[in-house]
Amino acid sequence: RSKRRGRGQITVYSREIAQEMKRATQLEQALRNAIISDAIDVHFQPIVSLSNNQVVGFEALARWNDPDLGFVSPGVFVPLAEERGFIDALSEALLRKAAEAALSWPRELFLSFNLSSAQLMDPGTSGSVLSILGRVGFDPHRLELEITETAVMSSADTAHRIIADLRAAGVRISLDDFGTGQSSLGRLRDFIFDKIKIDRAFVSRINSDRASEHIIKAILTMCDGLELEVVAEGIEDYAEAVKLRTLGCGMGQGYHFGRPADGIATLRFLHENYYDPAMAERASA
Ligand code: C2E
Ligand code: MG
Ligand code: MG
Ligand code: MG
């Protein structure tokens, strides 16, 4: 009897595994098609100066809405693209689209773009990024690349060379999701970053948890000494924004200031929210 149950279980498991594998294959096939047909879009989320709420740049975020699968999170398809070797094609298409869209923004604003860890292991990445910018006509000084600590550590020499080449061309580097995962303060001693982005995990608890407030204070003090700019990620309400500004955090990003939106909605957002000093000067002349 127990033998039969045992065999039954094996059947059930293998059927589940088979279904799981089928889903994974479908997702992979759909992703491959989406990349080939250029169906993955890029949205933009504002990053603001906390001292005056003025937008200073936008982060590009990949968006895929598949006709069959529906909305698939970049948290799912970006790792899959890395695993299956599609990340270069995907990332190049996204950077091109993002930079093209950013050409219509006031030129004081920067574009922040996420690089995946696989790209930091590939020595061709710096050349590919700069050639895309060249073709689009987007100034490298207006580009920031967001990377995570895990990505820098996984292939340290190659990653450092890529970062050095990009910085030499004027691209700025931010450390994304700071405070999570395999964080190591030692990385900051390498001076390869221009900016750090404090992870939402701390920001969302800043007014309810003393520990998070102390951690953010310490990060701000440290970044001040190291001359690193700071962005707080995932600011969802007014109280969080006020608290971070009071603590001296320079920049913020989150639903409170604006959700990721497509290129056209982003232009509308700028039209409604951006105070352009050059335009104001022309108007008063
Ligand atoms: P990330 O770079 O840390 O991006 C921030 C994530 O937080 C985004 O999720 C954004 O939509 C979300 N977010 C922003 N403000 C708030 C807020 O106030 N509250 C909450 N709850 N969430 C907020 P998203 O778009 O789902 O992206 C997830 C991750 O996928 C990104 O994390 C990034 O690591 C990766 N990713 C997205 N687009 C790209 C891309 O083009 N290339 C690469 N390599 N990775 C990407
Ligand atoms: Mg990011
Ligand atoms: Mg982040
Ligand atoms: Mg993240």
Coordinates of C-alpha atoms in Angstrom, one line a residue, residues 168-276:
A168 CA 36.0 58.1 -18.2
A169 CA 33.4 58.9 -20.9
G170 CA 31.3 60.9 -18.3
V171 CA 28.7 58.2 -17.4
R172 CA 27.9 58.2 -13.7
I173 CA 27.4 55.1 -11.6
S174 CA 24.9 54.5 -8.9
L175 CA 24.8 51.7 -6.4
D176 CA 21.2 50.4 -6.4
D177 CA 19.3 48.8 -3.5
F178 CA 21.9 49.9 -1.0
G179 CA 21.6 48.1 2.4
T180 CA 20.2 44.9 1.1
G181 CA 21.6 41.6 -0.1
Q182 CA 25.3 41.2 0.0
S183 CA 26.1 44.7 1.1
S184 CA 29.6 45.4 2.1
L185 CA 30.8 48.8 3.1
G186 CA 34.2 47.9 1.8
R187 CA 32.9 48.3 -1.8
L188 CA 32.5 52.1 -1.1
R189 CA 36.3 52.4 -0.5
D190 CA 36.9 51.6 -4.2
F191 CA 35.4 55.0 -5.2
I192 CA 33.7 53.6 -8.2
F193 CA 30.3 55.1 -7.4
D194 CA 28.9 58.6 -7.8
K195 CA 25.6 57.9 -6.0
I196 CA 23.9 55.4 -3.8
K197 CA 20.2 54.5 -3.7
I198 CA 18.9 53.6 -0.3
D199 CA 16.7 50.6 -0.6
R200 CA 12.9 50.9 0.0
A201 CA 13.2 48.4 2.9
F202 CA 14.7 51.2 5.1
V203 CA 12.7 54.1 3.6
S204 CA 9.3 52.5 4.2
R205 CA 10.0 52.0 7.9
I206 CA 11.6 55.4 8.5
N207 CA 8.7 56.7 10.6
S208 CA 7.7 53.5 12.4
D209 CA 11.1 52.0 13.3
R210 CA 13.9 53.8 15.1
A211 CA 16.5 51.3 13.8
S212 CA 15.7 52.2 10.2
E213 CA 15.9 55.9 11.0
H214 CA 19.3 55.4 12.6
I215 CA 20.5 53.3 9.7
I216 CA 19.5 56.0 7.2
K217 CA 21.1 58.7 9.3
A218 CA 24.4 56.7 9.3
I219 CA 24.2 56.2 5.6
L220 CA 23.7 59.9 5.0
T221 CA 26.6 60.8 7.2
M222 CA 28.9 58.3 5.5
C223 CA 27.9 59.4 2.0
D224 CA 28.5 63.1 3.0
G225 CA 32.0 62.2 4.0
L226 CA 32.6 60.1 0.9
E227 CA 31.1 62.8 -1.3
L228 CA 28.4 60.4 -2.7
E229 CA 25.0 61.6 -3.7
V230 CA 22.1 59.9 -2.2
V231 CA 18.6 58.9 -3.4
A232 CA 16.0 57.4 -1.1
E233 CA 13.9 54.8 -3.1
G234 CA 10.3 53.9 -2.6
I235 CA 9.0 57.1 -0.9
E236 CA 5.3 56.5 -0.7
D237 CA 3.9 59.4 1.4
Y238 CA 4.4 63.0 2.4
A239 CA 5.6 62.1 5.9
E240 CA 8.5 59.9 4.5
A241 CA 9.5 62.7 2.2
V242 CA 9.5 65.3 4.9
K243 CA 11.5 63.1 7.3
L244 CA 14.2 62.3 4.6
R245 CA 14.5 66.0 3.7
T246 CA 14.9 66.9 7.4
L247 CA 17.6 64.2 7.7
G248 CA 19.4 65.9 4.8
C249 CA 18.8 63.3 2.1
G250 CA 19.4 65.0 -1.3
M251 CA 17.1 63.1 -3.6
G252 CA 14.0 60.9 -3.5
Q253 CA 12.0 58.6 -5.8
G254 CA 8.7 56.8 -5.2
Y255 CA 5.0 56.7 -5.8
H256 CA 4.6 59.9 -3.7
F257 CA 6.4 61.8 -6.5
G258 CA 5.3 59.8 -9.4
R259 CA 4.8 56.2 -10.6
P260 CA 6.7 54.8 -13.6
A261 CA 4.9 56.1 -16.8
D262 CA 5.4 55.7 -20.5
G263 CA 7.2 58.3 -22.7
I264 CA 4.2 60.4 -23.5
A265 CA 2.9 60.5 -20.0
T266 CA 6.4 61.5 -18.9
L267 CA 6.4 64.4 -21.3
R268 CA 3.1 65.5 -19.8
F269 CA 4.5 65.1 -16.3
L270 CA 7.4 67.4 -17.2
H271 CA 5.0 69.9 -18.8
E272 CA 3.0 70.1 -15.6
N273 CA 5.8 69.7 -13.1
Y274 CA 9.1 70.9 -14.4
Y275 CA 10.2 74.5 -13.8
D276 CA 12.7 75.1 -16.6

